[in-house]
Amino acid sequence: MGYSTESKWLTATITFALAALSASTAFSLYFWKRKSRDLDSKIGELEKSLKTSLDNCAAERQGRIRAQQALRKALTQPKLDNVELNSYPMAPIGVIQSCFSTRNGTPRQPVLVPLSRACLIFNTARVPPASLEGLGEYSHCWVIYVFHQNTNLEKLWKDPTKSKFKAKVRVPTLNGERKGLFATRSPHRPSPIGLSVAKVEAVQGHMLLLSGVDLVDGTPVLDVKPYIPYCDSIQGARVPKWLAADSILAVASVSFSEVFTSTLADCWEMAGNNSLYASPDEFKNLIKQVLSWDIRSLAQRNRPHDSFINSENGKQLNDSSDNDHDEEASSPGNEQPPSSSGDIMYHLTLEGLEVSYRLNSDFSVVVEKVKEVSNITHSRQKRCNYSMWRV
């Protein structure tokens, strides 16, 4: 009897335990199913939200693309009655520090003076030094710049639509005969942009050392591109006969007086620290190359005694590189015969030093002396110099 009661009690206990376990399992199953449904719902909402965001981003991107395409179309296909109102975003990427302190004496073309040097200092805020990587592997490069010393720039900037330019300019090699502006390389152009080829001497950080330049000190540079011979050098290219006669501007010889040597030695002690040249002899060779060409303007060549060249402050009143365009034209047949210029002292400023020279009747140049120009020399502090490029 006792055994039977005990057995029933055990059976009831087991049954109750099984029932409790079953109820607990069922509850857990229900809980996890409900939690799973909640998670699925949240995942669905997140996926829907993500899709909406992606769709919005795609729509915005398409809108930007369409706006950019419309802007490019408007810029490249301006209305004919509104051409003057179109402009393009351009700003200098660097500035030239040149051996040519003023326009006077700056070569009319690049490469004519192989020893002429300039240092292009890039604006690191716009041009990171990494942009120059690989440029040193080229022997030459193109420099695109602004003719910033043109006398009519102020008028051009104020109202480009009303700025006028002369359709014809006087050509130095033709003794004043006029040619169409676009048949020449006159700096006075509707858009005062210049293009020069130069030899790449060295690349260092954010600086580029060039030689064979025709760039005046302070020239703003817009762009630099490598010179590629197979597409930049055209075999058999044709030029007018009057341009092939450039040699008529070459002088017979260049010599130096004894006074020049002593005055250069006195100046070099100070000026040499800021110079792109290693020695007085190298600087002397630069002078010889520059003066191997007649750097005078048409007015100076035709009326030398009317050109008041002897100035005490080193500034030329008649500038050879600009006035060929600005001076009033006169018929070549009515020009007065050139006066003797052997008694006239001309001046040329290189590396902040004023070089004085004479041009004799036999077309030979005699360099008389050199002196420091205080206002230019003072501004030449913190400049590139030869020592910065020594290996």
Coordinates of C-alpha atoms in Angstrom, one line a residue:
M1 CA 0.0 0.0 0.0
G2 CA 2.8 2.3 0.9
Y3 CA 4.6 1.4 -2.3
S4 CA 1.5 2.3 -4.4
T5 CA 1.1 5.7 -2.8
E6 CA 4.7 6.4 -3.3
S7 CA 4.5 5.4 -6.9
K8 CA 1.5 7.6 -7.6
W9 CA 3.3 10.5 -5.9
L10 CA 6.3 10.1 -8.1
T11 CA 4.3 9.8 -11.2
A12 CA 2.4 13.0 -10.4
T13 CA 5.6 14.8 -9.7
I14 CA 7.1 13.7 -13.0
T15 CA 3.9 14.6 -14.8
F16 CA 3.9 18.1 -13.2
A17 CA 7.6 18.6 -14.0
L18 CA 7.0 17.6 -17.6
A19 CA 4.0 20.0 -17.8
A20 CA 6.0 22.8 -16.4
L21 CA 8.9 22.2 -18.8
S22 CA 6.5 22.1 -21.7
A23 CA 4.8 25.3 -20.6
S24 CA 8.2 27.0 -20.2
T25 CA 9.4 25.8 -23.6
A26 CA 6.2 27.0 -25.3
F27 CA 6.6 30.4 -23.6
S28 CA 10.2 30.7 -24.7
L29 CA 9.3 29.7 -28.2
Y30 CA 6.6 32.3 -28.3
F31 CA 8.9 35.0 -26.9
W32 CA 11.7 34.3 -29.5
K33 CA 9.2 34.2 -32.4
R34 CA 7.8 37.5 -31.3
K35 CA 11.3 39.0 -30.9
S36 CA 12.2 37.6 -34.3
R37 CA 9.2 39.3 -35.9
D38 CA 10.2 42.6 -34.3
L39 CA 13.7 42.3 -35.6
D40 CA 12.5 41.5 -39.1
S41 CA 10.2 44.5 -39.0
K42 CA 13.1 46.8 -37.9
I43 CA 15.4 45.4 -40.6
G44 CA 12.7 46.0 -43.2
E45 CA 12.3 49.6 -42.0
L46 CA 16.1 50.1 -42.1
E47 CA 16.3 48.6 -45.6
K48 CA 13.5 50.9 -46.8
S49 CA 15.1 53.9 -45.2
L50 CA 18.5 53.0 -46.8
K51 CA 16.9 52.6 -50.2
T52 CA 15.2 56.0 -49.9
S53 CA 18.5 57.6 -49.0
L54 CA 20.3 56.0 -51.9
D55 CA 17.6 57.1 -54.3
N56 CA 17.8 60.6 -53.0
C57 CA 21.6 60.6 -53.3
A58 CA 21.3 59.3 -56.9
A59 CA 18.8 62.0 -57.7
E60 CA 21.0 64.7 -56.3
R61 CA 24.0 63.3 -58.2
Q62 CA 22.1 63.3 -61.4
G63 CA 21.0 66.9 -60.7
R64 CA 24.5 68.0 -60.2
I65 CA 25.7 66.2 -63.4
R66 CA 22.9 67.9 -65.4
A67 CA 23.8 71.3 -63.9
Q68 CA 27.5 70.8 -64.7
Q69 CA 26.7 69.7 -68.2
A70 CA 24.5 72.8 -68.7
L71 CA 27.2 75.1 -67.4
R72 CA 29.8 73.6 -69.6
K73 CA 27.5 73.9 -72.6
A74 CA 26.8 77.5 -71.7
L75 CA 30.5 78.3 -71.4
T76 CA 31.6 76.5 -74.6
Q77 CA 28.6 77.5 -76.7
P78 CA 27.9 81.2 -75.7
K79 CA 25.3 83.1 -77.4
L80 CA 26.7 85.3 -80.2
D81 CA 25.2 88.4 -78.8
N82 CA 26.7 87.7 -75.4
V83 CA 30.2 86.5 -76.1
E84 CA 31.9 89.4 -74.2
L85 CA 30.1 88.5 -71.0
N86 CA 31.7 85.0 -70.7
S87 CA 34.7 84.6 -68.4
Y88 CA 36.8 81.6 -67.2
P89 CA 38.2 81.1 -63.7
M90 CA 42.0 81.6 -64.0
A91 CA 44.5 82.7 -61.3
P92 CA 48.3 82.6 -61.2
I93 CA 49.8 79.4 -59.8
G94 CA 53.2 81.0 -59.2
V95 CA 55.5 84.0 -59.8
I96 CA 58.7 84.4 -61.8
Q97 CA 61.9 85.6 -60.1
S98 CA 64.0 86.6 -63.2
C99 CA 67.4 87.9 -63.9
F100 CA 65.6 90.6 -65.9
S101 CA 64.7 93.3 -63.4
T102 CA 62.8 95.4 -65.9
R103 CA 61.3 95.0 -69.3
N104 CA 64.2 96.8 -71.0
G105 CA 66.6 94.1 -72.2
T106 CA 64.3 91.2 -71.7
P107 CA 64.7 89.2 -75.0
R108 CA 61.9 89.5 -77.5
Q109 CA 61.8 85.7 -77.9
P110 CA 62.8 82.7 -75.6
V111 CA 66.1 80.8 -76.1
L112 CA 67.9 83.8 -77.7
V113 CA 69.8 84.2 -74.4
P114 CA 70.7 80.7 -73.2
L115 CA 72.2 82.1 -69.9
S116 CA 69.1 84.0 -68.9
R117 CA 67.7 82.4 -65.8
A118 CA 64.5 82.5 -63.8
C119 CA 63.1 80.7 -60.8
L120 CA 59.4 79.9 -60.8
I121 CA 58.0 79.9 -57.2
F122 CA 54.7 78.0 -57.1
N123 CA 52.0 79.0 -54.7
T124 CA 51.7 76.0 -52.4
A125 CA 48.2 76.9 -51.4
R126 CA 47.1 76.1 -55.0
V127 CA 49.9 73.8 -56.2
P128 CA 51.3 71.1 -53.9
P129 CA 54.9 70.2 -54.5
A130 CA 53.8 66.7 -55.6
S131 CA 52.4 68.3 -58.8
L132 CA 56.0 68.8 -59.9
E133 CA 57.0 65.2 -59.7
G134 CA 58.3 64.0 -63.0
L135 CA 58.8 67.4 -64.6
G136 CA 62.5 67.2 -64.0
E137 CA 62.7 64.3 -66.5
Y138 CA 61.9 66.7 -69.3
S139 CA 64.6 68.9 -70.8
H140 CA 62.2 71.8 -71.6
C141 CA 58.7 73.1 -70.7
W142 CA 56.1 75.6 -71.9
V143 CA 55.4 78.5 -69.5
I144 CA 52.0 80.2 -69.9
Y145 CA 51.9 83.6 -68.2
V146 CA 50.4 87.1 -68.1
F147 CA 51.9 90.2 -69.6
H148 CA 51.5 92.0 -66.3
Q149 CA 53.5 95.1 -67.2
N150 CA 51.4 96.1 -70.3
T151 CA 50.5 99.7 -70.0
N152 CA 46.9 99.1 -70.8
L153 CA 46.1 96.4 -68.3
E154 CA 44.2 98.7 -65.9
K155 CA 41.8 99.7 -68.7
L156 CA 41.4 96.0 -69.8
W157 CA 40.5 94.8 -66.2
K158 CA 38.0 97.6 -65.6
D159 CA 35.8 96.8 -68.6
P160 CA 37.1 94.1 -71.0
T161 CA 34.0 94.5 -73.2
K162 CA 35.0 98.1 -74.1
S163 CA 38.8 97.6 -74.2
K164 CA 40.2 98.1 -77.7
F165 CA 43.4 96.9 -79.1
K166 CA 45.3 97.9 -82.3
A167 CA 44.7 95.5 -85.1
K168 CA 48.2 96.2 -86.5
V169 CA 51.5 96.6 -84.6
R170 CA 55.0 97.7 -85.7
V171 CA 57.5 95.0 -86.2
P172 CA 61.1 95.7 -84.9
T173 CA 62.8 93.9 -87.7
L174 CA 60.9 95.9 -90.4
N175 CA 61.9 99.3 -89.1
G176 CA 58.3 100.2 -88.1
E177 CA 56.3 98.5 -90.8
R178 CA 53.0 97.2 -89.5
K179 CA 51.7 93.7 -89.5
G180 CA 48.5 92.2 -88.2
L181 CA 48.6 91.6 -84.4
F182 CA 48.0 87.9 -84.7
A183 CA 50.9 87.6 -87.2
T184 CA 53.2 88.8 -84.4
R185 CA 54.1 88.0 -80.8
S186 CA 53.3 91.5 -79.5
P187 CA 52.5 91.5 -75.7
H188 CA 49.6 93.8 -76.4
R189 CA 46.8 91.4 -77.2
P190 CA 43.0 91.1 -76.4
S191 CA 43.9 88.5 -73.8
P192 CA 47.4 89.5 -72.5
I193 CA 48.7 85.9 -72.3
G194 CA 52.2 84.9 -73.2
L195 CA 53.7 81.5 -74.2
S196 CA 57.4 80.7 -73.8
V197 CA 59.5 77.6 -74.0
A198 CA 62.3 77.3 -71.4
K199 CA 65.0 74.8 -70.4
V200 CA 64.3 72.9 -67.2
E201 CA 67.5 73.2 -65.1
A202 CA 66.2 71.8 -61.8
V203 CA 63.1 71.1 -59.7
Q204 CA 63.3 71.6 -55.9
G205 CA 60.3 71.4 -53.7
H206 CA 57.9 74.1 -54.9
M207 CA 60.5 75.8 -57.1
L208 CA 61.4 75.3 -60.8
L209 CA 64.7 76.7 -62.1
L210 CA 64.6 77.7 -65.8
S211 CA 67.1 79.0 -68.4
G212 CA 66.8 80.6 -71.8
V213 CA 63.8 82.6 -70.6
D214 CA 62.3 85.9 -71.9
L215 CA 60.4 86.6 -68.7
V216 CA 60.6 89.8 -66.7
D217 CA 60.8 89.7 -62.9
G218 CA 57.4 89.3 -61.2
T219 CA 55.7 87.7 -64.1
P220 CA 52.5 85.8 -63.0
V221 CA 52.4 82.2 -64.3
L222 CA 49.1 80.5 -65.2
D223 CA 50.4 77.1 -66.2
V224 CA 53.4 74.9 -67.0
K225 CA 53.4 72.1 -69.5
P226 CA 56.2 69.7 -70.6
Y227 CA 57.7 70.3 -74.0
I228 CA 57.3 67.1 -76.2
P229 CA 59.4 67.2 -79.3
Y230 CA 57.4 64.7 -81.5
C231 CA 54.3 66.9 -81.3
D232 CA 55.7 70.4 -80.4
S233 CA 58.4 70.5 -83.0
I234 CA 57.1 70.7 -86.5
Q235 CA 59.6 69.9 -89.3
G236 CA 59.3 72.2 -92.3
A237 CA 57.1 74.8 -90.6
R238 CA 56.8 77.9 -92.7
V239 CA 57.5 81.5 -91.5
P240 CA 57.3 84.8 -93.4
K241 CA 60.5 86.1 -95.0
W242 CA 60.5 89.2 -92.9
L243 CA 60.7 87.0 -89.7
A244 CA 63.6 85.0 -91.1
A245 CA 65.6 88.2 -91.1
D246 CA 65.8 88.4 -87.3
S247 CA 69.6 88.5 -87.5
I248 CA 69.5 92.2 -88.5
L249 CA 69.1 93.0 -84.8
A250 CA 72.4 91.3 -84.0
V251 CA 75.2 93.6 -83.0
A252 CA 78.8 93.3 -84.4
S253 CA 80.6 92.6 -81.1
V254 CA 80.4 93.1 -77.4
S255 CA 83.4 94.2 -75.4
F256 CA 84.0 95.4 -71.8
S257 CA 86.0 98.3 -70.5
E258 CA 88.6 98.1 -67.6
V259 CA 86.3 100.1 -65.4
F260 CA 83.5 97.5 -65.8
T261 CA 85.6 94.8 -64.3
S262 CA 86.5 96.8 -61.2
T263 CA 82.9 98.1 -60.7
L264 CA 81.5 94.6 -61.1
A265 CA 83.9 93.3 -58.4
D266 CA 82.7 96.0 -56.0
C267 CA 79.1 95.2 -56.6
W268 CA 79.3 91.5 -56.6
E269 CA 80.3 91.3 -53.0
M270 CA 76.8 92.2 -52.0
A271 CA 74.7 91.4 -55.2
G272 CA 76.3 87.9 -55.5
N273 CA 74.4 86.7 -52.4
N274 CA 71.1 87.1 -54.2
S275 CA 72.1 86.2 -57.7
L276 CA 71.2 83.2 -59.9
Y277 CA 74.8 83.2 -61.2
A278 CA 77.7 81.6 -59.5
S279 CA 80.4 84.2 -60.3
P280 CA 81.1 87.6 -61.8
D281 CA 82.4 85.9 -64.9
E282 CA 79.2 84.0 -65.4
F283 CA 77.2 87.2 -64.9
K284 CA 79.5 89.0 -67.4
N285 CA 78.7 86.2 -70.0
L286 CA 75.0 86.9 -69.4
I287 CA 75.5 90.6 -70.2
K288 CA 77.4 89.7 -73.4
Q289 CA 74.5 87.4 -74.5
V290 CA 71.8 90.0 -73.8
L291 CA 73.7 92.8 -75.6
S292 CA 74.5 90.6 -78.6
W293 CA 71.1 91.8 -79.8
D294 CA 70.0 95.4 -80.3
I295 CA 67.6 95.7 -77.4
R296 CA 66.7 99.3 -78.2
S297 CA 63.1 100.3 -79.2
L298 CA 62.3 101.6 -82.6
A299 CA 62.3 105.2 -81.3
Q300 CA 65.8 104.7 -79.7
R301 CA 67.2 103.3 -82.9
N302 CA 65.7 106.0 -85.2
R303 CA 65.9 109.0 -82.9
P304 CA 68.6 108.1 -80.3
H305 CA 69.1 111.7 -79.2
D306 CA 65.4 112.1 -78.5
S307 CA 65.4 109.2 -76.1
F308 CA 66.6 110.5 -72.8
I309 CA 68.4 107.4 -71.7
N310 CA 70.7 108.9 -69.1
S311 CA 68.5 108.6 -65.9
E312 CA 69.9 108.8 -62.5
N313 CA 67.5 106.4 -60.9
G314 CA 68.1 103.5 -63.3
K315 CA 64.6 103.8 -64.9
Q316 CA 64.5 104.0 -68.7
L317 CA 62.1 106.6 -70.0
N318 CA 61.8 104.8 -73.3
D319 CA 61.3 101.1 -72.8
S320 CA 62.4 98.7 -75.6
S321 CA 60.0 95.9 -74.9
D322 CA 56.7 97.7 -74.8
N323 CA 56.8 101.0 -76.8
D324 CA 57.1 99.3 -80.2
H325 CA 53.3 99.0 -79.9
D326 CA 52.4 102.2 -78.0
E327 CA 54.3 104.7 -80.0
E328 CA 52.5 106.7 -82.7
A329 CA 53.3 105.3 -86.1
S330 CA 55.1 107.2 -88.8
S331 CA 55.7 106.2 -92.3
P332 CA 58.9 104.3 -92.8
G333 CA 59.8 106.5 -95.7
N334 CA 59.5 109.7 -93.6
E335 CA 61.7 108.5 -90.7
Q336 CA 64.6 110.7 -89.9
P337 CA 68.0 109.0 -90.6
P338 CA 69.4 107.6 -87.4
S339 CA 71.8 109.9 -85.5
S340 CA 75.1 108.7 -84.2
S341 CA 74.6 107.0 -80.9
G342 CA 78.2 106.4 -79.8
D343 CA 78.0 109.3 -77.4
I344 CA 74.8 108.1 -75.7
M345 CA 75.0 105.9 -72.6
Y346 CA 72.3 103.3 -72.5
H347 CA 71.3 101.3 -69.4
L348 CA 70.2 97.8 -68.7
T349 CA 69.2 96.3 -65.4
L350 CA 70.0 92.7 -64.7
E351 CA 69.9 91.0 -61.3
G352 CA 69.3 94.3 -59.6
L353 CA 72.5 95.8 -61.1
E354 CA 72.5 98.7 -63.6
V355 CA 74.7 98.0 -66.6
S356 CA 75.8 101.1 -68.6
Y357 CA 76.9 100.6 -72.3
R358 CA 77.5 102.4 -75.5
L359 CA 76.6 101.4 -79.1
N360 CA 79.2 102.6 -81.6
S361 CA 78.6 103.6 -85.2
D362 CA 80.1 100.3 -86.4
F363 CA 77.3 98.5 -84.4
S364 CA 79.7 97.3 -81.7
V365 CA 78.8 97.5 -78.0
V366 CA 81.2 98.6 -75.3
V367 CA 80.0 97.9 -71.7
E368 CA 81.4 100.7 -69.5
K369 CA 80.4 100.0 -65.9
V370 CA 77.9 98.5 -63.5
K371 CA 76.4 99.7 -60.3
E372 CA 73.8 98.7 -57.7
V373 CA 70.3 100.0 -58.0
S374 CA 69.2 100.6 -54.5
N375 CA 65.4 100.4 -54.9
I376 CA 65.7 97.1 -56.9
T377 CA 68.5 95.5 -54.8
H378 CA 66.5 96.1 -51.6
S379 CA 63.5 94.2 -53.0
R380 CA 65.6 91.3 -54.0
Q381 CA 65.9 89.9 -50.4
K382 CA 64.6 86.4 -49.8
R383 CA 65.0 85.4 -53.4
C384 CA 66.3 82.3 -55.2
N385 CA 70.0 82.3 -55.6
Y386 CA 72.6 80.1 -57.1
S387 CA 73.6 78.5 -53.8
M388 CA 70.1 77.0 -53.4
W389 CA 70.6 74.9 -56.5
R390 CA 74.1 73.6 -55.8
V391 CA 74.3 69.8 -55.7

